[in-house]
Tab-separated table of C-alpha atoms in Angstrom:
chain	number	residue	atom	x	y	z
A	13	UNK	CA	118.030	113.235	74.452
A	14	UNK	CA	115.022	113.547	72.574
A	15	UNK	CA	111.087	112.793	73.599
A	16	UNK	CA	110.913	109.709	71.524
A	17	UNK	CA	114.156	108.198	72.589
A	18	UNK	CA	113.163	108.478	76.320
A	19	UNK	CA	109.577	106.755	75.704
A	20	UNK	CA	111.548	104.035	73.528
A	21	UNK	CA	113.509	103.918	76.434
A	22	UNK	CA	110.962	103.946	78.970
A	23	UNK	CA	109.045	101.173	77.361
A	24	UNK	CA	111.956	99.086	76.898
A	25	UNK	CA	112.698	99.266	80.217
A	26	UNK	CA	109.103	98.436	81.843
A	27	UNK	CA	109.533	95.207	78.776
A	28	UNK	CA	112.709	94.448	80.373
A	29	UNK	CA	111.137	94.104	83.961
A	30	UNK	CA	108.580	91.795	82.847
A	31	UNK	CA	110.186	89.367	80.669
A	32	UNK	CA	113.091	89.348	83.637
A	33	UNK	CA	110.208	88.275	85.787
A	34	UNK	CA	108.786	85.680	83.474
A	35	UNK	CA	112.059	84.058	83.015
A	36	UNK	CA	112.622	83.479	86.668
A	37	UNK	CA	115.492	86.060	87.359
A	38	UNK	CA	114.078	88.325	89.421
A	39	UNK	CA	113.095	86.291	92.507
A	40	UNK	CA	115.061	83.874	94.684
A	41	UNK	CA	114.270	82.092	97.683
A	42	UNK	CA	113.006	84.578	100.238
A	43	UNK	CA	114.307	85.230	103.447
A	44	UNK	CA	111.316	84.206	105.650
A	45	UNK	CA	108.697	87.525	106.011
A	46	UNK	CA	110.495	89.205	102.975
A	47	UNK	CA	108.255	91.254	101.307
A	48	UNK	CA	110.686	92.612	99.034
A	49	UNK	CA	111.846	90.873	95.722
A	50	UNK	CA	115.661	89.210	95.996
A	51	UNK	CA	117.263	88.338	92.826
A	52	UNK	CA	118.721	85.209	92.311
A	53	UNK	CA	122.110	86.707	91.961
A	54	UNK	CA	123.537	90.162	92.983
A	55	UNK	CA	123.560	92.729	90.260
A	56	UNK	CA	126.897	94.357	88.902
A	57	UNK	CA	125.954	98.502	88.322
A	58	UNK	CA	127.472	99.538	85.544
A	59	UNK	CA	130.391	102.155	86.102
A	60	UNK	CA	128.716	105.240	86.186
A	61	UNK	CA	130.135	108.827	86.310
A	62	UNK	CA	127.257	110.763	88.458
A	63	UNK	CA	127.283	114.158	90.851
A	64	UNK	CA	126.097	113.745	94.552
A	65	UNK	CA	124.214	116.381	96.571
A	66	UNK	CA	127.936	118.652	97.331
A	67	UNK	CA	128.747	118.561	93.325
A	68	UNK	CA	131.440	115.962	94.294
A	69	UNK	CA	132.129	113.573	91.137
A	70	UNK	CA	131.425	109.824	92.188
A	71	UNK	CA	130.525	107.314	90.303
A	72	UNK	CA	128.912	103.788	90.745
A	73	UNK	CA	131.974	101.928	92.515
A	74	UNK	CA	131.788	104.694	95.053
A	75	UNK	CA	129.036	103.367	96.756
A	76	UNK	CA	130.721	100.243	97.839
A	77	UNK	CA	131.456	100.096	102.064
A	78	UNK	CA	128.347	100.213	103.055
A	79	UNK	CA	124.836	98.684	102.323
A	80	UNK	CA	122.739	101.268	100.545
A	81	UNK	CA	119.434	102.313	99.318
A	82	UNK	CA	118.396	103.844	95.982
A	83	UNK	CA	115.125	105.305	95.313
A	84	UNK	CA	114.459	106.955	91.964
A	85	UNK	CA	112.481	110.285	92.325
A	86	UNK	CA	112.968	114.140	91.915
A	87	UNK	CA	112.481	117.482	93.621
A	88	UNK	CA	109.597	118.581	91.621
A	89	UNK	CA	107.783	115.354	92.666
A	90	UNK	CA	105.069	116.409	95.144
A	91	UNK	CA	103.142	113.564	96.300
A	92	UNK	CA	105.281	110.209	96.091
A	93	UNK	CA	108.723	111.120	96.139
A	94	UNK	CA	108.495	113.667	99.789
A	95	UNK	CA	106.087	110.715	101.194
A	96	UNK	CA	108.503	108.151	100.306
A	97	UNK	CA	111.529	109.878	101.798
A	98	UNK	CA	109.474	110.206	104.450
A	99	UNK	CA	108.996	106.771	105.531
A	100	UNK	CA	112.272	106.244	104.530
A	101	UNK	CA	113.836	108.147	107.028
A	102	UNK	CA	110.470	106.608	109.243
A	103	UNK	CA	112.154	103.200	108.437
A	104	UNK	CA	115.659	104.026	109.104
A	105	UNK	CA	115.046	104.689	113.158
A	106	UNK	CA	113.901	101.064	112.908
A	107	UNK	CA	117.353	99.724	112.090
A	108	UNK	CA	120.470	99.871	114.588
A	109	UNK	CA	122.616	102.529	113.525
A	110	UNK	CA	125.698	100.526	113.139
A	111	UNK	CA	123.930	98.312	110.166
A	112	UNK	CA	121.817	101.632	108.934
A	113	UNK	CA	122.009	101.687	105.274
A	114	UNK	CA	123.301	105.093	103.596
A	115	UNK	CA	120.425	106.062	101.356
A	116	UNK	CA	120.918	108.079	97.730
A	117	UNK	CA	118.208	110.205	95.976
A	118	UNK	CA	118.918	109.156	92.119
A	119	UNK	CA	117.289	112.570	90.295
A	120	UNK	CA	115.344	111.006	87.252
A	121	UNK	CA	115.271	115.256	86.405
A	122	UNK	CA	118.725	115.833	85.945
A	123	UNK	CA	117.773	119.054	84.236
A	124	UNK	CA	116.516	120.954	87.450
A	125	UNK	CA	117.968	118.557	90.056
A	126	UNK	CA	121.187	120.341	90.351
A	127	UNK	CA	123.211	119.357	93.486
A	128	UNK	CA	122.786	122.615	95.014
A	129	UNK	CA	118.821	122.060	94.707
A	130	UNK	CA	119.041	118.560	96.196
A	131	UNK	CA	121.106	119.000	98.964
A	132	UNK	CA	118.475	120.614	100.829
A	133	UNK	CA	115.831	118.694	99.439
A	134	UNK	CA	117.515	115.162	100.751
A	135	UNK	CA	119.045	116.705	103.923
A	136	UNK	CA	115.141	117.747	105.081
A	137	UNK	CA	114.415	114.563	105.502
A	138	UNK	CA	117.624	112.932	107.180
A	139	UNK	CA	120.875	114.648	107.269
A	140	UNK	CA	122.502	111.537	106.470
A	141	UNK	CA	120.911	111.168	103.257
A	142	UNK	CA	122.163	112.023	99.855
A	143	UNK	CA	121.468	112.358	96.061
A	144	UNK	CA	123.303	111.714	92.822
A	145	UNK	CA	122.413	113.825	89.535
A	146	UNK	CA	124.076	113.652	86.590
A	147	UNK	CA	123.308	114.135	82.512
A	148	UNK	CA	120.359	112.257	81.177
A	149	UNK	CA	122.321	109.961	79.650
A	150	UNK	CA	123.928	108.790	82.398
A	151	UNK	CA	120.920	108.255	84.625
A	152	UNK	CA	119.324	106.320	81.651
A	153	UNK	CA	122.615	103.689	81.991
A	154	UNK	CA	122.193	103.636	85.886
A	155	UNK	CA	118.381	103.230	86.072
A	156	UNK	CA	118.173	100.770	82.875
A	157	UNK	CA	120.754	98.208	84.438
A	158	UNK	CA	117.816	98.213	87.389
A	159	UNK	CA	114.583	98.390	85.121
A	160	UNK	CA	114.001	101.316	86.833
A	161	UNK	CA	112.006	103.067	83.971
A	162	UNK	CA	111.585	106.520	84.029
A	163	UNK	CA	110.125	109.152	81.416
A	164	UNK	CA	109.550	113.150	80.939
A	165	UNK	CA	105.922	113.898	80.359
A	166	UNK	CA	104.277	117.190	79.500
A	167	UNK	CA	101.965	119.250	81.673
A	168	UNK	CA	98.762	120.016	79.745
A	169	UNK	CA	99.469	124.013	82.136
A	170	UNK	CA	103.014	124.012	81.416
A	171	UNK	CA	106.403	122.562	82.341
A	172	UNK	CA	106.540	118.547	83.022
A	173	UNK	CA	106.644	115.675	85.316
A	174	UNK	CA	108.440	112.445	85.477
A	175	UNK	CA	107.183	109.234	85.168
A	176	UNK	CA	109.377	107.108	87.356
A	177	UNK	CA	109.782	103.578	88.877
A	178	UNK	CA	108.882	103.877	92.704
A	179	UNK	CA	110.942	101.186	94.108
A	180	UNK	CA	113.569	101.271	96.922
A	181	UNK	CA	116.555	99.041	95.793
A	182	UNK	CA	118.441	97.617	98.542
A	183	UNK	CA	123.006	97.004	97.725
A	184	UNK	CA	124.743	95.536	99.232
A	185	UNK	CA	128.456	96.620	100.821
A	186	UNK	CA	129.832	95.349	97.049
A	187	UNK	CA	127.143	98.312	95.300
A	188	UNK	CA	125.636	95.079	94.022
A	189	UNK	CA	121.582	95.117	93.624
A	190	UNK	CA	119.976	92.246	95.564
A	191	UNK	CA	116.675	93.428	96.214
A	192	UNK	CA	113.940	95.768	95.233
A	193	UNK	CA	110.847	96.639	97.322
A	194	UNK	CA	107.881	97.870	95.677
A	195	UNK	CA	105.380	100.630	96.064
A	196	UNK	CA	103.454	100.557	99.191
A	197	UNK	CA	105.836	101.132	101.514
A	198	UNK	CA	105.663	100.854	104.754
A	199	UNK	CA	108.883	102.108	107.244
A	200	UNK	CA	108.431	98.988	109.390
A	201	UNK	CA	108.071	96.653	106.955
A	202	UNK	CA	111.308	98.058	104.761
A	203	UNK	CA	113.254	97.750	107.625
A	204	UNK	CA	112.503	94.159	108.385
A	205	UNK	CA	112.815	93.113	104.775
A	206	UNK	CA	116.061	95.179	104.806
A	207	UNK	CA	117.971	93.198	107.997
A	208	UNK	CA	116.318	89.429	107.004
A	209	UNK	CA	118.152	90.571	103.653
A	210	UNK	CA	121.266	92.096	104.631
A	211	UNK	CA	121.323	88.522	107.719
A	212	UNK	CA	119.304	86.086	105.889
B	30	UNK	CA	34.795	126.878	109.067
B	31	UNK	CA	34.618	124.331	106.171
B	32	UNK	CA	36.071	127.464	104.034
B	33	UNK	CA	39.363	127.881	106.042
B	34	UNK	CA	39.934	123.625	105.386
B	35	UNK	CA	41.523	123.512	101.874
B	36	UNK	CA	43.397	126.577	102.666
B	37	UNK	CA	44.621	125.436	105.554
B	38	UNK	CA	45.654	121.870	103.227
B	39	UNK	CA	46.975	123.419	100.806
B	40	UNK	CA	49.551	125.834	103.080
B	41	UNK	CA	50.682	122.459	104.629
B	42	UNK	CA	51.010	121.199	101.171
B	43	UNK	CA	52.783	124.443	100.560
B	44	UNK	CA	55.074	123.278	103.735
B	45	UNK	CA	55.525	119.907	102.934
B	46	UNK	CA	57.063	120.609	99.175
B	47	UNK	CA	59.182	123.481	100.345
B	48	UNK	CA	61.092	120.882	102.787
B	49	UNK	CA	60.787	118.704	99.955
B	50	UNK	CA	62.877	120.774	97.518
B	51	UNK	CA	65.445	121.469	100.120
B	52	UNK	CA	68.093	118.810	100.267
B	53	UNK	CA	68.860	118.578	104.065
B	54	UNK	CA	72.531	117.429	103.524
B	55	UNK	CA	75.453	119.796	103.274
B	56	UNK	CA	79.294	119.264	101.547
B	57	UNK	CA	81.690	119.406	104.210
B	58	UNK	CA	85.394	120.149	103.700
B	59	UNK	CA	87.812	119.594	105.816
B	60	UNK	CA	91.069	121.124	107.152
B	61	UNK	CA	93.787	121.379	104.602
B	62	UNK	CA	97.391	119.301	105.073
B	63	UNK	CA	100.181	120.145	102.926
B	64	UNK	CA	102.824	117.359	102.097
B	65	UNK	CA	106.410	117.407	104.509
B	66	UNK	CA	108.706	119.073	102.196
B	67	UNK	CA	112.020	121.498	102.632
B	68	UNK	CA	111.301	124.862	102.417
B	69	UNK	CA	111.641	126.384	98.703
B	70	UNK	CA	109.880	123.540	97.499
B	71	UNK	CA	107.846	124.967	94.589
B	72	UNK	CA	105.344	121.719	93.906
B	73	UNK	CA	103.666	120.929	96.720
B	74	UNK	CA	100.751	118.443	97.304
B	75	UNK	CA	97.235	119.142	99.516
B	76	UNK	CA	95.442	117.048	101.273
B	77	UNK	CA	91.924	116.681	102.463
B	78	UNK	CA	88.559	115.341	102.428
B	79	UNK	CA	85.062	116.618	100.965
B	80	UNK	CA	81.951	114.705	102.406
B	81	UNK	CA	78.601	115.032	100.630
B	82	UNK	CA	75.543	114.248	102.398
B	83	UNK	CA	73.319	115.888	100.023
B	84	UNK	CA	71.135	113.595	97.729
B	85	UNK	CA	72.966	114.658	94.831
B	86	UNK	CA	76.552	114.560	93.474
B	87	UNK	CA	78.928	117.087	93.560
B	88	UNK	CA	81.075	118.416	90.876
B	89	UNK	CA	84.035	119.752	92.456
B	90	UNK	CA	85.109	121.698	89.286
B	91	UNK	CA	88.376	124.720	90.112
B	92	UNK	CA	90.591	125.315	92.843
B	93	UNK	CA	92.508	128.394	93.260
B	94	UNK	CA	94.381	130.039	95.725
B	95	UNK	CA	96.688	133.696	96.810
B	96	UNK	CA	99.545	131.779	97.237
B	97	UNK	CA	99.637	129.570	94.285
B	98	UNK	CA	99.385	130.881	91.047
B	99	UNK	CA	98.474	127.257	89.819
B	100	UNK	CA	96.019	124.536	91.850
B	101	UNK	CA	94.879	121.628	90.013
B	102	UNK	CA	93.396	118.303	91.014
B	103	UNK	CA	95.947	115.326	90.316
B	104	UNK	CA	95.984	111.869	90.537
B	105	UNK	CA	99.211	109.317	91.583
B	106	UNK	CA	98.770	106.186	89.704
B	107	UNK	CA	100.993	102.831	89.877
B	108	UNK	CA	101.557	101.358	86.587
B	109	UNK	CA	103.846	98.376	86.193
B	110	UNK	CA	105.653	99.692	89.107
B	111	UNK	CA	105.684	103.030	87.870
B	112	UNK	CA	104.599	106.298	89.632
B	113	UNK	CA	102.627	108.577	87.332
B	114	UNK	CA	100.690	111.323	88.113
B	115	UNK	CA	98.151	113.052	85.947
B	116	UNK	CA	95.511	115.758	86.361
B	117	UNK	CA	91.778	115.704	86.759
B	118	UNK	CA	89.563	118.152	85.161
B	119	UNK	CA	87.191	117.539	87.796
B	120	UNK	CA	85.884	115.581	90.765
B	121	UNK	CA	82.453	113.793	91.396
B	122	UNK	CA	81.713	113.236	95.457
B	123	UNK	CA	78.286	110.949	95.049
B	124	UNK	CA	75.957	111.515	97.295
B	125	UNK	CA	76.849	109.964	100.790
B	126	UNK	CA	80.085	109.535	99.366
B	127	UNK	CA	83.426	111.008	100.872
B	128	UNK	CA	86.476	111.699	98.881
B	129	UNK	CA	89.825	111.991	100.305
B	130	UNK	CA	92.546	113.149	98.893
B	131	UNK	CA	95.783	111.700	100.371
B	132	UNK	CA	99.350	110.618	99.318
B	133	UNK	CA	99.747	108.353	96.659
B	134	UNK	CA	96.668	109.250	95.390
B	135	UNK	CA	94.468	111.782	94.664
B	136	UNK	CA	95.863	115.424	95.712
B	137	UNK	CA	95.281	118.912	95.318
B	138	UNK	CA	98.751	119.933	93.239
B	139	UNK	CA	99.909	123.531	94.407
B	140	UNK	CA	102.296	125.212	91.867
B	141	UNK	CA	103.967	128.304	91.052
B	142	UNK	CA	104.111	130.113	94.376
B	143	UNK	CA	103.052	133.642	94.010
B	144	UNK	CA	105.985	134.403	97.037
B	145	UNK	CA	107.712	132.651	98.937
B	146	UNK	CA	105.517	131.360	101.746
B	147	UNK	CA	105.800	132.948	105.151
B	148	UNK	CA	105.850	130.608	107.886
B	149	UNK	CA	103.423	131.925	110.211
B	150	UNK	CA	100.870	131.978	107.008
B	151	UNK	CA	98.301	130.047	106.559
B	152	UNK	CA	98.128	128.178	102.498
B	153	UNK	CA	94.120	128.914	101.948
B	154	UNK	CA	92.460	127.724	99.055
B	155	UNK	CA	89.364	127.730	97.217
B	156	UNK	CA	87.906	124.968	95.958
B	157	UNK	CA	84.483	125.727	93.881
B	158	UNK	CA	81.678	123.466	92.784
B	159	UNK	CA	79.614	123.182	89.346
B	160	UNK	CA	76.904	124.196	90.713
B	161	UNK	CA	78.146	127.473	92.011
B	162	UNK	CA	79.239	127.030	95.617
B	163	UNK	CA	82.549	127.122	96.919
B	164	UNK	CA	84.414	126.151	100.321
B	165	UNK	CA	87.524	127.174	101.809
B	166	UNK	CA	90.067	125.152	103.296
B	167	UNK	CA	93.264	126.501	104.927
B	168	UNK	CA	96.792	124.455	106.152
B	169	UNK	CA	99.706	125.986	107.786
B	170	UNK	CA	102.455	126.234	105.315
């Protein structure tokens, strides 16, 4: 995957977002004191052939049973991606543990984020929580069906970040997108948005 | 008697511009935080504060440290939903001005550990000024 096809990519995606807000299909009816964004209709992931944190093949189907969150970040990430996991796990002692939502880690970094790095890295902040990796390509099909843009930039002192799209997407027990809440988060507030959501 | 009068004047004068050209205020620094992150980590994030009080603005300009090989000054920015960080050459603190660096912001950016970091070690760093000073600020690893 070259540079220029991830920035095409990247902007496409960020296009995508907007012109899906502008023509109406991003938000529905809220549940009442819903911050986060419902779509109209669930969204159908793509199928998906991605690694989680033990190096066990799974791909998008798998995470049908259970409602789930998806947040888009990598190891590497030092300020937004530990804070966010953070109140994530913050968040998740706010909702009953029989209706707690199994959360996955998707590495935007595929190139470092090797299971046996994230593992760790997601288990630090809840034991219960878990990560899927996989080639570039394949995170590029998973985070474009969600307009969750993401791109490789330099580092004017060496090696690179990512650019990445710091929403928390809530599925539901189908693995079909129905919401997305955006950047700031706040643990109470997720979890509130996350049970009016999941028992409108 | 009349002699000793203008000397006298002019060594308060003397007095009065010496506390003039001394800027009372002082930069104050606080107590470093690093960001909650597994162990191994090798990016991690600093937080603090820097308050200036002095009359003029502050330049903060290099950070270093022993157990970083790299320290810069970054910035997390929210574009279109996106997260994107970039660095800062430098940072101005105007006078009477406090600038904090804190997640999801501005943050000191700690890379390359020089070894792995011991736990009962404190992270120090350095953090120097245009003109000349520098300030220490230390976190628990």
């Amino acid at each position: 995957m070259n540079s220029s096809r991830k920035w095409f990519f990247a902007a496409a995606a960020v296009v995508a977002l907007g012109a899906g807000i502008a023509l109406g299909l991003a938000r529905a009816p809220q549940p009442a004191q819903t911050v986060a964004t419902v779509f109209d209709a669930p969204r159908v992931l793509p199928a998906v052939q991605l690694l989680d944190e033990n190096g066990t093949s799974r791909n998008t189907e798998s995470l049908s049973g259970s409602w789930s969150w998806v947040f888009y970040g990598f190891v590497s990430c030092p300020d937004v991606c530990p804070a966010t996991l953070g109140i994530i796990a913050s968040a998740m002692k706010d909702i009953p543990p029989a209706v707690r939502p199994s959360v996955y880690l998707v590495s935007v970094d595929p190139e470092r984020d090797v299971p046996d790095v994230l593992a760790p890295y997601v288990r630090y902040f809840d034991p219960d929580f878990h990560a899927l990796t996989g080639s570039v390509d394949q995170i590029e099909t998973l985070a474009g069906s969600m307009y969750a843009a993401f791109a490789k930039v330099p580092l004017e002192s060496g090696g690179y970040t990512m650019d990445h799209f710091s929403g928390i997407y809530f599925l539901n027990a189908q693995a079909q997108v129905v919401a997305v809440s955006t950047s700031p988060h706040l643990p109470g507030q997720l979890a509130a948005d996350y049970l009016a959501i999941r028992n409108p | 008697m009349t002699l000793y009068l203008p000397r006298f004047g002019l060594l308060l004068l003397a007095l009065f511009c010496s506390a003039c050209a001394q800027d009372p205020g002082t930069v104050t620094v606080s107590a470093l935080t690093l960001n909650d992150a597994p162990p191994g980590v090798r990016m991690r994030a600093g937080y603090l504060s820097i308050e200036n009080t002095t009359a003029t603005p502050r330049k903060l300009v290099s950070a270093s440290s022993t157990a970083y090989a790299l320290v810069e000054f970054h910035r997390t920015v929210e574009i279109d939903g996106q997260s994107r960080m970039r660095e800062e050459k430098d940072v101005t603190i105007a006078p009477g001005q406090t600038v904090i660096f804190e997640p999801f912001g501005l943050h000191i950016m700690l890379m390359r550990p020089a070894e792995p970091l011991v736990a009962d070690r404190d992270v120090v760093i350095e953090l120097c000024f245009a003109n000349g000073d520098c300030a220490t600020a230390s976190a628990a690893p």
